[in-house]
Amino acid sequence: MSAYGRFLLRRAVYAVITFFIALVMIFIIPRLVAVNPVDIIAASQQLPPSAIRQLTVEFGLNKPVYVQFLLYLKNVILTFPPNLGFSYEYYPISVWKLISISLPWTLFLVGTSVAISAFLGTMMGLYAGMNRGGILDRMMSYAAMTTQSLPYFWIAIVLQILLAVVLRVFPIGGAISITDVSPPYSLPWIQDVVYHALLPMITIVIATTPVYSIIMRNTLVDIVREDYMVAAEAKGLKKSTLYNTYGLRNGILPVVSLIAVHFGYVVGGALLVEIVFSYPGVGTLLFNAILSHDYPLIQGIFFILAITVIGANFIADVIYSYIDPRIRYT
Amino acid sequence: MSGIVELADLKIIFPTSRGDVNAVDGVTLSVEEGSVFGIAGESGCGKTTIGLALMGIIRKPGRSEGGIRVNGKDVSSMKDEEQRLFRWKEVSMVFQGAMNSLNPVKNIGYQIAEVIRDHSQVTRQKSMEMATELLKKVRLPATILDRFPHQLSGGQKQRVVIAMAIALNPKLIIADEPTTALDVVSQEYVLQMLKAVVEASNSTVVLISHDLSLLAEMCDYIAIMYLGKIMETGRAEDILANPSHPYTLALLDSNITIDKRGKKVESIPGYPPSPINLPRNCRFSDRCAFATSECYESEPPPTTMKDGRTVYCYHPRYEDGEG
Amino acid sequence: MEKGERIELKEASVNYSTGGRNVAALDGVSISIGLNERVSVVGESGAGKTTLGRAVLGLVRLDGGSIEFMGKDMGRMRRRAILDFRRQVQPVFQDPYDSMNPTQNVLQYLSMPQRFLMKSSRAEMREKSESLLETMGLESDMLWKYPHQLSGGQKQRIAIARALATEPRFIIADEPTSMLDASAAAGILNLLRKLAVERDMGYMLVTHNMGVAAYSADRIIVMYSGRVVEDQKTESIVTSPRHPYTSVLIGHAPVSAGVAVNRPTELAGSDADPDAIDPWKLAGCRYSARCTRRLDECTRVVPELKETGGGGRAACHNPLDAE
Amino acid sequence: MLSTAFFVSASDRATASTSTTSTSGTLTVGIVSPGAITNLNPWLAGGQSAITTDQLRGLFYITLLLQAPNGTLMPQLAQSWSSNANATVYTFNLRPNMEWSDGTPLNASDVVFSFNVLLQNPLFDTLNGFLVASLIKKVTALNSTAVRFTLVHPFSPFLQYAGLGKYIVPAHVFSQVSNLSNYTGSANPVSDGPYMLVNWSAGATVLHYKANPHFYLGKPKIENIAVELLSPTANIPALLQTGEITLAQPTPSQVAGLKGQSNIGVSFSPGVSILSTYFDPAGLLMFDDALYPYNVTLVRQAIATSINRTQIVDLALNSYGTAGSQGQLPTSLTQWIPPNLPNYTFNPAKARAMLQSIGFKNGTNGYLEFPNGTAWQPQIMDTGGSASSVVSVIVQNLKAAGIDASESVVTIGSIVKGLQYGNFDMILLGTSRPPIPDFVLGVFVTNSVTPVGTQELDYHGWARWSNATVWNDLNQARNVSSFTQQYNLYANAQQIMAQQEPLVTLYYAQNIWAYSNATIHGWSKVAPQGYQFPQAPLLMALGVPSASSGSPVNTTYLVIGVIAVLAIIGVAVYAVRKRKG
Amino acid sequence: MTESRSRFARLFHTEAGTDTVLLRLLHSKSGLVGIFILAALSAVALLSSFIAPYSPYAIVASPYLPPSQSHLLGTDGLGRDIFSQMIYGTRLSLEIGFVSAVGITVIGTVVGVVSGFAGSYVDEALMRFVDVMLVIPSIAFMIFVATIMGPGVVSVLTVIIVFGWPPLSRMIRSQTLSIKRRGFVESAVVSGSPRYYTLFRVILPNMTSLIVANAMLAVIYAIIADASLAFIGLASTNSYSWGSVLYNAQIEGAIYHNGMLWITLPGVAIAITGIAMTLIARAFGDITDPRFSTEGR
């Protein structure tokens, strides 16, 4: 097997191991709570003991923990779509169904925002790094310092107040207009969806662009000192060549691996943004699941998030190894 | 004078938080067209900085004072685009540590073709053909074109860099420690290549090295630098056979060579002063065995000796050469 | 000197894996060095000379064979025995800029071996450190300096002082001058030699520079691609090398200006590109692909290290004649 | 069901017909929900979204009866009802000529079907607290409009249990569904309520309704309703302000801010929660009645005396509520509440004196100590959030009376555990008990005390206050059908509970609805302050929503914003260029 | 000496090795500003009971008073003084920030150093675990765990520390690996230095600046995490941090009765602290790693 193949295999094995540890944690942590979730449902609904017993059997909570774990593994790994159980809260809706409803919203919101901020941030970082000490570099440095010191959701709140409440340029929240009855995926529907997603996206972009730009900039500060950058300058290459094939092409490598690591962070941050803007994504679903102690749903969401983020990391590894010839050809 | 390189009291200063570093501190020299000119000196003496300055590369916040004229053009006053076209077309460079002077993420063919394309209107295909030709000149097979730098050995990379340096037939090639990091056998091979290529192209070469044996072998003229300043300059064989400046003398004496086995080699006593806030006297005076009071007072003016060399010393050792 | 006061390597092997392939950095090396001998190990990068030094110091694990110190197998030493070994064999590392802990001052640095290997008291350590500085020709106020306040030459002297702190019987110095300017290198080598003579101490000087090896050692071991190819007294190896590779190294060693150079100009096999050879892939002699004296069997049979007369040994099927 | 149906439907045709304007356009309503509605199965709704789900289902599935705020039963699908003297046979007479929204006749067979589903699926029955399945021996249709229930044993609250708690569903639709447990609802359910759901899909956060022309009261005047499910953190005042939604339930503090806004109107009705954004009508301070010192009646009375319930309503509820009664029944249930219940008027000095009278001593730090000289530092548990404001006030009150109380914010799990095992001092609970005396009073009394530290598994949860008289009175009341007999039994129970004070009823919150005048004109004329559900059916009475509800986007600002952004970019580019050049 | 060498050397060298950390910080302009802000905030935190005009818990006036002279930021829904809450919030926020930072730094450093130094299975096991921690969206998981543990300072601190150390340990590990390869570590080994000494006295002191700089950043991470948890309603509401003030402002619809101050000020306070911490961290960075600096060299 080639070194490249071995590299990919190793990363894949790591991803699988990581995923398994995540699975175990996801299973164990809710069970560390001594309280039976059925009791909590019963408490909020004032159910009689017969109903409690019935629900306990229904949710499989009467079995020994290791049996529950084996069943859980069997259900999430050997079944497709993974059988993540039933939500306590939305019984008898399956967790998978609930997630499949909200995940597209989050993927749309986070995916688009990450793409935008990674692009913007990389470009700004490239320019700032190539022109260290310039206006953009300084401005960026202060902007990054400020936005990284601010809670995501505070940015969201302030933007909401300024742009939605005071100026009324954007809607206050939600994913679609309450009065919109146009069929899904029609043009007006898409316009409406994009319009509603803009403010949350702007929040995420504002909060994350500086991260990328600073990573890119710091990488470039190193790269600019490399001999090949001096050589490139000496060769009298065009500015575009210098920026693209030297700065961008070399500087993008750490950014790629950081985008993946960052993905989990963005998903977490998006959760708060989703909550502020009442966006019907996974974040809001998780928030509500947590509020109502809906453990199967919480587990299911973490399962999906873990897959998404581990998958994103693995994809980033693959992309990284692909665009870095030092790994691809050894 | 009408050398291809004319430096007039060149100073290059890098400001730091501790003060200004005078990397190059008043260098005047002239390189004759078609010759091989060596710049020798120990690490930190400013020889690489001069090499880069000849291409107009002084990284901010560094700045230069004095004149740099290459091929009749004032390098320091060029506009961006003019400077870009000047580089490589008229002056090219073989870098110190070729290992790191190639872009690690692009293949060799692309990198050679890139230089050609950025300086002239040729098609991608034509530029690749030219790249193949260039590789042939340094005896590398065309298969190298598809390789990435990390797949090549040090010697191969150095030869790629040489091929790149002659791609646009520049008048002047600066070779900065072209063989330092290589094995002896590769060194020899690369030097042969460099010699052959230079002879074929009729270019002027400025060879920067700390290796006196290498300079002796390659150069017509030589300048010995110490702490940003030239100590002695003239014909290579004259200076290396009969050093005049005490520093040159000490440098040659301290150089451990195979023929000195069983003899005692003396190192230069003391340590060089900091390049920040250099003394305004002879900068070698502290370590010089022949220093007198005047050496501690002011900087010695250039003295031209009979054989044409210029020495910056109040007490040149090679008395016979004095005019 | 008693019999057995030696460091002996028996078929010592160390493997590395780099870039997806295994490379034998040491490939069945068998040599024996007396504790009072002054030996130099010469070879180019990748020859395994640094690994040899580190293996003797116990800093890399052997993949085969054994190393014996005074008759005891180092692989089986207990902690107490290792500390005893460390007291007697001390290294000086290549990079003076890196061998001192930036957060420790000179006194702390010099005290470490005394504290752990000699169990000295605080006062003893202080006294000893001062006397070591004196031995090295350094001022005693240097005890309070931190590494960044010292020059490379000073640091290397302090590194030697640290090695001497336990009054060792043998020093292993890995390229102690390669990071230094020529003018400082001679000083270090002179110092090392002087101390060895004064204290009846042996050393193993690892270097790529034949000139340095010949200058400082009485015996030279030449390595190529993980194997010893020649092992002879200095004078005889310089004047009449037996292995073709040794002759190339000597031919390319630096010489003083004006001394006649007799370099082997034409390199092996003419069309074979020395840069494109991977010696580890060769079945027989690893030098065979570059060798001008290659015989048929060279490409098939690994040559053994044989006596060549005069106490020397060489590993070659077709050795050069003794002059 | 547990919650009374959402502002809809009516009993009084006369009020409804006052407004005759036909309407078009859409009324937009925001409901705070802990999640998207994924399930419209009429029998299954677990967890906290059950309440929202009920509200949303209540627009298209309705019950036999309704209950007025004072507890009186009122007709809905059933026109009249009767029972035998020993409360074992009940008959409901349906309105004649009713139809489902698809035009199919709605008659007694639908009712019979609906209850048979419950009898066959006990889980469906238990999930909403009104257990009828085990009571009913059989249910039969006497004719197309009369249904008779025969019970296993006498049960006087059956009218409320069956009439208010259970939806009537279309038999012709649900008899086709093979597995009712897996049924999650249809996109266009056949409705007997005022509205029909349009195109619902699981997980949608907006539900669109259309007026049901077959509704027994006639087609509602507002043609369309869109309900948006808001997250608990939604900025309701802003949504109302911008007109993105027309009608919503803000929290009391949000209303406080909205008061000054000229384009926002506020209306409220009693009996529905406002403390949390869910359904928490009453705020209760539970004692651990089995644990010293809270097992001492005088201590409970003293604590009740030291709490300023008016201040709680004023501050924590921003006056949107009423102070709680001592008899444990909501104050609105006037017909059930006896006069002259013992009351614990706020009086910190008196409270302190009461405690001192049973041996509590003044400690060095100014707070009361146990008679044995150890410190008394009771903790009041709550789950944080808005409940914290209530507890904050209580803590200040208790401190003023010399009790060194503090707040302990914990998870709902810890509260459940505390209640189960009886190891806590005091807990703030919000309850959503429907205003039925049997239901309300039965929760907090038991006839045998489980020891503290072992799990209490009695009916309805975790009562540790035991009183044989109250227990017997409540059981007795289930067997008698005369109102007077029931009233006397409940009155006696309330007397004892008010005297013993096993828990302090702190307040009853009001259900606040705020609406935007920008899009609903004439609301205040039709629905003045104090408007009460369900006497004036909102939907029937509403005037025409403004046709020009329009987009909330202010295009002027959008244009200005875009221009400003472009200008900033332009200036930045210019600056960078200039510097370079 | 090559360029890369000088840069690498500078990572650990300072102009004057004997200078105290504080002196070095004071040399840099940004460090000075950072320290000044931090000192001011600490003073507010330490003297909060003197500065705050009221008890933050006491009901002192009518609810929802707009800002005035007696109540600089107005009052909340229960009639408590918001300004006093902010002042006391400073104390709790800084406490949470610094306590968490200490916890994160200690755990992260020990795990990183041990992992990097021990290598093989220990390293592999620790780093796989760290991978999981890094991959899991930490805010989401923090909310989850905090919900299970119940609101309050203890659970907030716990989750912040539990989810805060992995990135640091990663960094420390790679730093340990690179220092481990350096000459002076071998030099210590051949000097007979035992493992503990090599690890904690030779390797660790070379990471001081890195650790301190990251501890500063951990402070702001912790304050933001606390605010995020508070915003979900998971911070203890009976003790005020900036996060819980912000939470109250949000749930009480602050913009409609007290103007913007109530809702913006906690964010601004967090941002100012963050900027101060970043400035100090950067000043350390300048000492150790020129990449942080915007000023050219």
Coordinates of N, CA, C and O in Angstrom, one line a residue, chain A residues 147-190:
Chain A
T147 N -14.1 40.3 18.1 CA -15.2 39.4 17.9 C -14.9 38.1 18.7 O -15.8 37.4 19.1
Q148 N -13.6 37.7 18.9 CA -13.3 36.5 19.6 C -13.6 36.7 21.1 O -13.6 35.7 21.8
S149 N -13.7 37.9 21.5 CA -14.0 38.2 22.9 C -15.4 38.3 23.2 O -15.8 38.5 24.3
L150 N -16.2 38.2 22.2 CA -17.7 38.4 22.3 C -18.4 37.1 22.2 O -18.1 36.2 21.4
P151 N -19.4 36.8 23.1 CA -20.2 35.6 22.9 C -20.9 35.7 21.6 O -21.4 36.8 21.3
Y152 N -21.0 34.6 20.9 CA -21.7 34.5 19.7 C -23.1 35.1 19.8 O -23.6 35.8 19.0
F153 N -23.8 34.6 20.9 CA -25.2 35.0 21.0 C -25.4 36.4 21.3 O -26.5 37.0 20.9
W154 N -24.4 37.1 21.9 CA -24.6 38.5 22.1 C -24.5 39.3 20.8 O -25.3 40.2 20.5
I155 N -23.6 38.8 19.9 CA -23.6 39.4 18.5 C -25.0 39.2 17.9 O -25.5 40.1 17.3
A156 N -25.5 38.0 18.1 CA -26.8 37.7 17.5 C -27.9 38.7 18.0 O -28.7 39.2 17.3
I157 N -27.9 38.8 19.4 CA -28.9 39.7 20.0 C -28.8 41.1 19.5 O -29.8 41.7 19.1
V158 N -27.6 41.6 19.5 CA -27.4 43.0 19.1 C -27.8 43.2 17.6 O -28.5 44.2 17.3
L159 N -27.4 42.3 16.8 CA -27.7 42.4 15.3 C -29.3 42.3 15.2 O -29.9 43.0 14.4
Q160 N -29.9 41.4 16.0 CA -31.3 41.3 15.9 C -32.0 42.6 16.3 O -32.9 43.1 15.6
I161 N -31.5 43.2 17.4 CA -32.1 44.5 17.8 C -31.9 45.5 16.8 O -32.8 46.2 16.4
L162 N -30.6 45.6 16.3 CA -30.3 46.7 15.4 C -31.0 46.5 14.0 O -31.7 47.4 13.5
L163 N -30.8 45.4 13.4 CA -31.3 45.2 12.0 C -32.7 44.7 11.9 O -33.4 45.0 10.9
A164 N -33.2 44.0 12.9 CA -34.5 43.5 12.8 C -35.6 44.3 13.5 O -36.6 44.6 13.0
V165 N -35.2 44.7 14.7 CA -36.2 45.5 15.5 C -36.2 46.9 15.2 O -37.2 47.5 15.0
V166 N -35.0 47.5 15.2 CA -34.9 49.0 15.0 C -35.1 49.3 13.5 O -35.9 50.1 13.1
L167 N -34.2 48.8 12.7 CA -34.2 49.1 11.3 C -35.2 48.3 10.5 O -35.6 48.7 9.4
R168 N -35.5 47.1 11.0 CA -36.5 46.3 10.3 C -36.1 45.9 8.9 O -36.9 45.8 8.0
V169 N -34.8 45.7 8.7 CA -34.3 45.2 7.4 C -34.5 43.7 7.3 O -34.8 43.2 6.2
F170 N -34.3 43.0 8.4 CA -34.5 41.6 8.3 C -35.6 41.1 9.3 O -35.9 41.8 10.2
P171 N -36.1 39.9 9.0 CA -37.0 39.3 10.0 C -36.4 39.0 11.3 O -35.2 38.8 11.4
I172 N -37.2 38.9 12.4 CA -36.6 38.7 13.7 C -36.2 37.3 13.9 O -35.2 37.0 14.6
G173 N -36.9 36.4 13.3 CA -36.5 35.0 13.5 C -37.2 34.1 12.6 O -38.0 34.5 11.8
G174 N -37.0 32.8 12.9 CA -37.7 31.8 12.1 C -37.0 31.4 10.8 O -36.0 32.1 10.5
A175 N -37.5 30.4 10.2 CA -36.9 30.0 8.9 C -37.7 30.4 7.7 O -37.1 30.6 6.6
I176 N -39.0 30.5 7.9 CA -39.8 31.0 6.8 C -40.8 31.9 7.3 O -41.1 31.9 8.5
S177 N -41.4 32.7 6.5 CA -42.4 33.6 6.9 C -43.7 32.9 7.3 O -44.0 31.9 6.7
I178 N -44.3 33.4 8.3 CA -45.5 32.8 8.8 C -46.6 32.8 7.8 O -47.4 31.9 7.7
T179 N -46.6 33.8 7.0 CA -47.7 33.9 6.0 C -47.3 33.3 4.7 O -48.2 33.2 3.8
D180 N -46.1 32.7 4.6 CA -45.7 32.2 3.3 C -46.4 30.8 3.1 O -46.2 29.9 3.8
V181 N -47.2 30.7 2.0 CA -47.8 29.4 1.8 C -47.3 28.8 0.4 O -47.9 27.9 0.0
S182 N -46.3 29.5 -0.2 CA -45.8 28.9 -1.4 C -45.2 27.5 -1.2 O -44.7 27.3 -0.1
P183 N -45.3 26.7 -2.2 CA -44.9 25.3 -2.0 C -43.3 25.3 -1.8 O -42.6 26.1 -2.4
P184 N -42.8 24.3 -1.0 CA -41.4 24.2 -0.8 C -40.6 24.1 -2.1 O -41.1 23.5 -3.1
Y185 N -39.5 24.7 -2.1 CA -38.5 24.7 -3.3 C -39.0 25.5 -4.5 O -38.4 25.5 -5.5
S186 N -40.1 26.2 -4.3 CA -40.5 27.1 -5.4 C -39.6 28.4 -5.2 O -39.1 28.6 -4.1
L187 N -39.6 29.2 -6.2 CA -38.7 30.4 -6.1 C -39.1 31.3 -4.9 O -38.2 31.7 -4.2
P188 N -40.3 31.7 -4.8 CA -40.6 32.5 -3.6 C -40.3 31.9 -2.3 O -39.8 32.6 -1.4
W189 N -40.4 30.6 -2.2 CA -40.1 29.9 -1.0 C -38.6 30.0 -0.7 O -38.2 30.3 0.4
I190 N -37.8 29.8 -1.8 CA -36.3 29.9 -1.6 C -35.9 31.3 -1.2 O -35.2 31.5 -0.3

